[in-house]
CSV table of C-alpha atoms and ligand atoms in Angstrom, one decimal:
chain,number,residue,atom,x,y,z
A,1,UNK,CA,0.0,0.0,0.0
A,2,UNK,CA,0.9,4.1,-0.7
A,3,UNK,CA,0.0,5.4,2.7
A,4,UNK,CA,-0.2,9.4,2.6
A,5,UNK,CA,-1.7,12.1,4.8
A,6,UNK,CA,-3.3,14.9,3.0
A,7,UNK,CA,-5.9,17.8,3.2
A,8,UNK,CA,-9.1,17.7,1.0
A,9,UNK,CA,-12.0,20.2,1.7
A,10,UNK,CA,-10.1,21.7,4.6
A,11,UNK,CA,-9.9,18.2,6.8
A,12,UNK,CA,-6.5,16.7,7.0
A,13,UNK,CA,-6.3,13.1,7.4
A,14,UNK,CA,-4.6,9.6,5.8
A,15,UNK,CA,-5.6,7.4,2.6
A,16,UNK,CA,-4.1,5.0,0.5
A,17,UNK,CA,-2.8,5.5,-3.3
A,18,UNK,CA,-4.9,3.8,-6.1
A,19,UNK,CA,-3.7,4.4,-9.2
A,20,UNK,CA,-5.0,8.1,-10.2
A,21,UNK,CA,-6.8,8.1,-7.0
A,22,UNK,CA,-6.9,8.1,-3.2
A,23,UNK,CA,-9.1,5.9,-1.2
A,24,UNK,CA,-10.2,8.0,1.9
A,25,UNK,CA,-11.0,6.4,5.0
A,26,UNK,CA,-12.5,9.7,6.9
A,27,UNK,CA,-15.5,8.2,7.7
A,28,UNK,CA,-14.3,4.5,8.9
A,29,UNK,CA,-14.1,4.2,11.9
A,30,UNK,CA,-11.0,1.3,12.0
A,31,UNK,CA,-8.8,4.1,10.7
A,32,UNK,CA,-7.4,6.9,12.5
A,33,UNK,CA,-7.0,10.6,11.1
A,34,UNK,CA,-3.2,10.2,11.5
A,35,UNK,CA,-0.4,8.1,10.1
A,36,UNK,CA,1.0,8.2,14.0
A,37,UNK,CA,-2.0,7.0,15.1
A,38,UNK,CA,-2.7,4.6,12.6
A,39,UNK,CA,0.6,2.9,12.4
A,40,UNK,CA,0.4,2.7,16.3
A,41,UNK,CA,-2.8,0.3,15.6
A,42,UNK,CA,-1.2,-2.1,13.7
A,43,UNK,CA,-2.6,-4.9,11.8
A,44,UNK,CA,-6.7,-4.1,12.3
A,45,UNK,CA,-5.9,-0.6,10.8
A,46,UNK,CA,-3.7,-1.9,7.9
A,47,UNK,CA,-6.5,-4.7,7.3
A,48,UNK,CA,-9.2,-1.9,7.3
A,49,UNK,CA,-7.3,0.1,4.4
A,50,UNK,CA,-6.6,-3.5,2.9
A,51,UNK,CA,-10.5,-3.6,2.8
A,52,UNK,CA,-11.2,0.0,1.5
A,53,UNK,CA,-9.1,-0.5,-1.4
A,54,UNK,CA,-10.5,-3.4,-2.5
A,55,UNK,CA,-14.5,-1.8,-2.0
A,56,UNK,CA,-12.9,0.7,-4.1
A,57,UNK,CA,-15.4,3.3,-2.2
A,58,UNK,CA,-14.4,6.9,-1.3
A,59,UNK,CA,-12.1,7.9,-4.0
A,60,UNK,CA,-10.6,11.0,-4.3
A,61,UNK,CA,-8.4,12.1,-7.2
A,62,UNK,CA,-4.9,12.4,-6.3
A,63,UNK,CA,-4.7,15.9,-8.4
A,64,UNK,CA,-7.4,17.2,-6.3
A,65,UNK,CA,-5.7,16.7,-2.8
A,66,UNK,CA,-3.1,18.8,-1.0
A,67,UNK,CA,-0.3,16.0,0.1
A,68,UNK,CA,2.1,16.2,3.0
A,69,UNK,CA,4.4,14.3,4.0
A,70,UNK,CA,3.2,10.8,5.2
A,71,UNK,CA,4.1,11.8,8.7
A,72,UNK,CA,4.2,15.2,9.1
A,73,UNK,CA,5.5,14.9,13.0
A,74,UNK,CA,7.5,11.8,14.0
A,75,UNK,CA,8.4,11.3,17.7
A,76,UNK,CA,12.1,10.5,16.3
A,77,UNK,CA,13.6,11.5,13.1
A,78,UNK,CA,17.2,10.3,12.7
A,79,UNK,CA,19.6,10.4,9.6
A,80,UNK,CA,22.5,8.3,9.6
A,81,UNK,CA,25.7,9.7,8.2
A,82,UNK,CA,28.4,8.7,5.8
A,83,UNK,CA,27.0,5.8,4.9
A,84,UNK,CA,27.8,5.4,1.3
A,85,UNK,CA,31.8,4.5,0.5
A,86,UNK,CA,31.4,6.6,-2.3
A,87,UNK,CA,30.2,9.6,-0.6
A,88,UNK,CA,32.8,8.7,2.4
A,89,UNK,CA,35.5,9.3,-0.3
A,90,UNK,CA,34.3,12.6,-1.5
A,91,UNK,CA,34.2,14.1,1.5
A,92,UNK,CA,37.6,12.7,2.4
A,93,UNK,CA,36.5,10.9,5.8
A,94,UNK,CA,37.5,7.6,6.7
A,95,UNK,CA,35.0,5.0,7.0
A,96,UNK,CA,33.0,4.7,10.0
A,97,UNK,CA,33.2,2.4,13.2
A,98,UNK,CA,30.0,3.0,14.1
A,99,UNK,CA,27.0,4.3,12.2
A,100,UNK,CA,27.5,7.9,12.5
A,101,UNK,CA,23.9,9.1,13.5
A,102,UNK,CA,22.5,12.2,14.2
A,103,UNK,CA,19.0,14.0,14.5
A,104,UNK,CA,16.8,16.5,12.3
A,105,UNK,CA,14.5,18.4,13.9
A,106,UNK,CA,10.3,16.9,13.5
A,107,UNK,CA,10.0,21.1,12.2
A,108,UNK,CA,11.7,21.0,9.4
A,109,UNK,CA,9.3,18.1,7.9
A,110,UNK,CA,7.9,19.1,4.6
A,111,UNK,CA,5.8,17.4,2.2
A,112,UNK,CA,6.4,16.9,-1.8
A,113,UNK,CA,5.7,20.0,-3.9
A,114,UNK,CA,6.6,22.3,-0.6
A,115,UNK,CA,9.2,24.9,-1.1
A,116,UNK,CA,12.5,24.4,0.3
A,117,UNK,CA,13.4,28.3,1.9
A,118,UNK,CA,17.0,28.9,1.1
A,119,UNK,CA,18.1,30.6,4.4
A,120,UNK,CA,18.5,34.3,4.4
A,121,UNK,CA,21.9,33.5,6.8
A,122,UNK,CA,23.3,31.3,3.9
A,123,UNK,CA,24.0,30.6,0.4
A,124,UNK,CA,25.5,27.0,1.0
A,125,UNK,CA,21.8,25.1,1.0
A,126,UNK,CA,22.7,21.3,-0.3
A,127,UNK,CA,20.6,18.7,-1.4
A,128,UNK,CA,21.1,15.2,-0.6
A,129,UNK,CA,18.5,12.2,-1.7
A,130,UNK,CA,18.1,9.2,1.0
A,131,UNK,CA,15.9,6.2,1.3
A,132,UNK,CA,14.3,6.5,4.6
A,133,UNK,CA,12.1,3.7,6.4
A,134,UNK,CA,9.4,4.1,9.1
A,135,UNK,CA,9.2,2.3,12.4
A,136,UNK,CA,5.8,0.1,12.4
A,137,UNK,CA,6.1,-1.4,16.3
A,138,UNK,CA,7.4,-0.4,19.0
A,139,UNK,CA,10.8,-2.4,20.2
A,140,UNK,CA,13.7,-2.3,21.9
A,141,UNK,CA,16.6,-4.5,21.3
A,142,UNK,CA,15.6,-6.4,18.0
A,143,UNK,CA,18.3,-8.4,16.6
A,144,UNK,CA,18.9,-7.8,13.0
A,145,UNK,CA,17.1,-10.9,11.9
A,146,UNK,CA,14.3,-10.0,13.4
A,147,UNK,CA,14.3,-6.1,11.9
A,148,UNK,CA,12.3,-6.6,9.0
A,149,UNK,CA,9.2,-6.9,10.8
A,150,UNK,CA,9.3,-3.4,12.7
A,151,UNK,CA,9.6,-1.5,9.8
A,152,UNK,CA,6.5,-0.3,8.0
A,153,UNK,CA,7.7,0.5,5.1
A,154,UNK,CA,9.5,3.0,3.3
A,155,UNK,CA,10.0,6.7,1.7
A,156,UNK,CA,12.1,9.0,-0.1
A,157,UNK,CA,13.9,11.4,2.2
A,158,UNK,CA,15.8,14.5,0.9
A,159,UNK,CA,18.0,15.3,4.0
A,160,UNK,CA,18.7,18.9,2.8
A,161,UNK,CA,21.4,20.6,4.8
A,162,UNK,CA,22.7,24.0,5.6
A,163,UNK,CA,26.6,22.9,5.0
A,164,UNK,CA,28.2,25.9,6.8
A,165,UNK,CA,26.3,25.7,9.8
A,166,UNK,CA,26.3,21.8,9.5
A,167,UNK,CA,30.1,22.7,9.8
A,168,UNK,CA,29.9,25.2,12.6
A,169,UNK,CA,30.1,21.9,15.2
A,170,UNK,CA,30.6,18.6,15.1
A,171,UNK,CA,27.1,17.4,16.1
A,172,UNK,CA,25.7,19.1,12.7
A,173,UNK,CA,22.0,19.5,14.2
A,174,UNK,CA,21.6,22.9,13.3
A,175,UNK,CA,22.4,22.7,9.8
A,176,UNK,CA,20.5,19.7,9.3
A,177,UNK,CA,17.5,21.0,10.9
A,178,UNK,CA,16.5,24.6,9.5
A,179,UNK,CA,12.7,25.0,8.7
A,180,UNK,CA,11.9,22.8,5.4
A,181,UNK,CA,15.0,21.1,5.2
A,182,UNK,CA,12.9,18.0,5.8
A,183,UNK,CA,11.0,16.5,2.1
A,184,UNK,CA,9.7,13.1,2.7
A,185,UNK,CA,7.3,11.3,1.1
A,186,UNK,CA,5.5,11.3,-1.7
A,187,UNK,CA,3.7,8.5,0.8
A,188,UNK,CA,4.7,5.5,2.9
A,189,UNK,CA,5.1,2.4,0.8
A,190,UNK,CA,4.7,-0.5,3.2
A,191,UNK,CA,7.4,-3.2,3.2
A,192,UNK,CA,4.8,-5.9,1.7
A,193,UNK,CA,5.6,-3.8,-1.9
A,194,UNK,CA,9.6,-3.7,-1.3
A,195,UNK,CA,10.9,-7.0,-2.0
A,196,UNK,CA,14.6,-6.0,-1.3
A,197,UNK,CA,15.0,-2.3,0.3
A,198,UNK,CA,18.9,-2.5,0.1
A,199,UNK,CA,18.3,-3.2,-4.4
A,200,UNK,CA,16.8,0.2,-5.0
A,201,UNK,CA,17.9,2.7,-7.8
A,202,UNK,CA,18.3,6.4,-6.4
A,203,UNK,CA,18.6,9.3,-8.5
A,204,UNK,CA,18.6,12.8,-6.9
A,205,UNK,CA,18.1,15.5,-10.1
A,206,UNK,CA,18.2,19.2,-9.5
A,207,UNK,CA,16.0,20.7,-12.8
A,208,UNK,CA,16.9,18.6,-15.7
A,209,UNK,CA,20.7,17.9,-14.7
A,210,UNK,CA,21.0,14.4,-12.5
A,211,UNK,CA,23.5,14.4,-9.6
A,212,UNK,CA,23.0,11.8,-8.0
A,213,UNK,CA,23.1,7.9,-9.1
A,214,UNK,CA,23.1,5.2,-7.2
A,215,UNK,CA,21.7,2.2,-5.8
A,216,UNK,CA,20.8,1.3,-2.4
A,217,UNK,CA,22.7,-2.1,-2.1
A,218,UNK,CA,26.0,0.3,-1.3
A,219,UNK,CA,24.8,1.3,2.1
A,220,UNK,CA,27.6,0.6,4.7
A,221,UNK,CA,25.0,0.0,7.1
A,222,UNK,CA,21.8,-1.5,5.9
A,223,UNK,CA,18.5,-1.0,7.3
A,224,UNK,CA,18.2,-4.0,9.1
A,225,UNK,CA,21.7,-3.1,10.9
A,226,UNK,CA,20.3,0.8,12.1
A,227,UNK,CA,17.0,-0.8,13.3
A,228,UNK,CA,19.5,-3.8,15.5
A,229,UNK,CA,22.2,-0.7,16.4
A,230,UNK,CA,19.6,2.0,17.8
A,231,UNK,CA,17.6,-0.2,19.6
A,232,UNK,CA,20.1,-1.1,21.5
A,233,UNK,CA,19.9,2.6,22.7
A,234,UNK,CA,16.4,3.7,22.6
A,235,UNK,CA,13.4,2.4,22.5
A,236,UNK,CA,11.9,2.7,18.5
A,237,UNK,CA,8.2,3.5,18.3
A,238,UNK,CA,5.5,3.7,15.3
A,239,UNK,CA,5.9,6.5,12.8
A,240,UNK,CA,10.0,6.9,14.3
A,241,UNK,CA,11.7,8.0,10.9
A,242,UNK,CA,15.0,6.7,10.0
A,243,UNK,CA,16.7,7.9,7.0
A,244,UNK,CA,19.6,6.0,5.7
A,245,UNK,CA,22.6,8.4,4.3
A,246,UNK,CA,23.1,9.9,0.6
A,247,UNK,CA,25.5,8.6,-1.7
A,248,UNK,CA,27.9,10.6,-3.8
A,249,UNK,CA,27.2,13.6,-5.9
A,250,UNK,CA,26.0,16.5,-3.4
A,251,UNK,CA,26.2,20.3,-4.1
A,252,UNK,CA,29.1,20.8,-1.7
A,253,UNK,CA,31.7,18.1,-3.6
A,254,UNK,CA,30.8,19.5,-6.9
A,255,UNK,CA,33.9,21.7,-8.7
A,256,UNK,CA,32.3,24.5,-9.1
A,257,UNK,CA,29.5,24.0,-6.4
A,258,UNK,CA,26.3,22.8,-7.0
A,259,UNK,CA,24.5,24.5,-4.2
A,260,UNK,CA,21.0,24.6,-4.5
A,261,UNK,CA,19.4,28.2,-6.2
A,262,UNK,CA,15.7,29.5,-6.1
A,263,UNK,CA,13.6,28.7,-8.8
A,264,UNK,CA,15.7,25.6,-9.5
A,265,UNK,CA,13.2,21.8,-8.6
A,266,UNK,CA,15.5,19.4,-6.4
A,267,UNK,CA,13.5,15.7,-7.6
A,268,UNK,CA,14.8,12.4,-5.5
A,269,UNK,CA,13.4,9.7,-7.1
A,270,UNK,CA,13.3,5.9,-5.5
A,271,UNK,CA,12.7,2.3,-7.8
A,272,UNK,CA,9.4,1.6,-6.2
A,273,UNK,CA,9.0,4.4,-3.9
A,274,UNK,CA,8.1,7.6,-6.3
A,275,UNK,CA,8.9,11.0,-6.6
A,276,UNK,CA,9.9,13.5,-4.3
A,277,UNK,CA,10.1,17.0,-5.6
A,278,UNK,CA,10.6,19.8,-4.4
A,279,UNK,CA,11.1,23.4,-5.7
A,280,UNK,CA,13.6,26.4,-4.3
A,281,UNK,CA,12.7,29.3,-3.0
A,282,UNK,CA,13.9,32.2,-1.0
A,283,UNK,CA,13.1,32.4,2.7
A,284,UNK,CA,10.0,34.8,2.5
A,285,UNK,CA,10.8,38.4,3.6
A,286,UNK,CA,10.1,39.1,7.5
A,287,UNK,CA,9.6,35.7,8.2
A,288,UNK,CA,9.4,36.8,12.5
A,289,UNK,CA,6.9,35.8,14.9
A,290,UNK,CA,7.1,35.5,18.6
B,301,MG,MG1,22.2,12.7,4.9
């Protein structure tokens, strides 16, 4: 299934993909309004959507409906770092002990079609393409074996990042975490519909010119491995985000650099997953309020 959250007529709530169309489930009463909430109920939930799309009642066209991202506000949203050798190389690092992980703030979740504000504080705004997968059940110490069956399912991520203040400290959280620096989606495609997650082709393009080309069988650490290495820390709960590291080709390695402009469309696209795209703009004058 495509899970999404979106708005139509002013009520904002979750579906499922069906070709052109969504199926809404606002008025059944197995299916919560959010994806939080709905991933948090488990099997009845998925089994009611299972059920609406087959009735094929409620559709909604797609082009009709404002999308967000499939979860707008996870309790955890984590990136992992340098996890591609390639990209390793280019930024002249050596390759990691340990998965190098770090946070991006829920805030700075936008969905596909949703501006990315280049920062009036900096001309340095990067782009970088990820596969991300979303926690389904909540666990703590999972082995690796047994990792496949919290996850969900999966998205497109576009961990964008602010590189000089990503470089201002070594923990990066600033620069990884400015207001819409945060695509995901188009929708959460659940892990029934991804036969391999670690045999995906990623391409990031930024207007008609691609940057990125890889596939996700290059991790360092794959999926599996992250869901096994954090829960050894922290207890993982439904709707958790995990995003799994870019590969080579960002603005910043780039001779001259690729940084991304205003007006230009940054597009990640996934084998299976979709589309995420997202155009450039400038952060809107007197953005203040307090
Ligand atoms: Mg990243």
């Amino acid at each position: 299934m495509k899970l999404v959250t979106f708005t139509y007529q002013e009520t904002t709530r979750i579906g499922a993909v069906t070709g052109d169309d969504i199926v809404d489930s606002l008025d059944d009463q197995a299916i919560p309004l959010t994806m939080l909430e709905f991933l948090a109920a488990g099997d009845v939930a998925l089994d009611a959507m299972r059920e609406l799309i087959e009735r094929r009642k409620h559709l909604i066209r797609l082009s009709s409906v404002k999308l967000h991202a499939p979860i707008p506000r996870p309790g955890k949203y984590l990136a992992i770092g340098l996890n591609y050798a390639d990209h390793v190389e280019e930024t002249g690092r050596e390759k990691p002990e340990y998965p190098t992980f770090f946070t991006k703030q829920g805030s700075c979740i936008i969905g596909t079609g949703d501006a990315i504000q280049r920062p009036k504080l900096s001309d340095k705004l990067d782009y970088e393409g990820e596969l991300a997968f979303i926690i389904g059940k909540r666990c703590r110490h999972v082995p690796v074996e047994s990792a496949p069956e919290v996850i969900a399912g999966y998205t497109i991520a576009n961990d964008v990042t602010v590189r000089d203040w990503q470089a201002r400290t070594p923990t990066w959280t600033l620069g990884k975490s400015f207001d819409t620096t945060g695509p995901l989606g188009p929708w959460l495609v659940t892990r029934d519909e991804i036969e391999d997650p670690h045999n995906l082709s990623l391409k990031t393009w930024v207007d008609d010119e691609l940057r990125q080309n890889a596939n996700t069988r290059d991790m360092l650490f794959n999926c599996f491995e992250m869901v096994a290495y954090l829960s050894q820390a922290m207890t993982l709960e439904p709707g958790d985000v995990i995003s799994t590291g870019t590969p080579s080709g960002v603005g910043v390695k780039m001779k001259p650099r690729g940084y991304l402009l205003p007006g230009q469309t940054v597009r990640v696209e996934i084998e299976g997953l979709g589309v995420l795209s997202n155009p450039v703009a400038e952060e809107p004058e007197n953005l203040a309020y307090y």
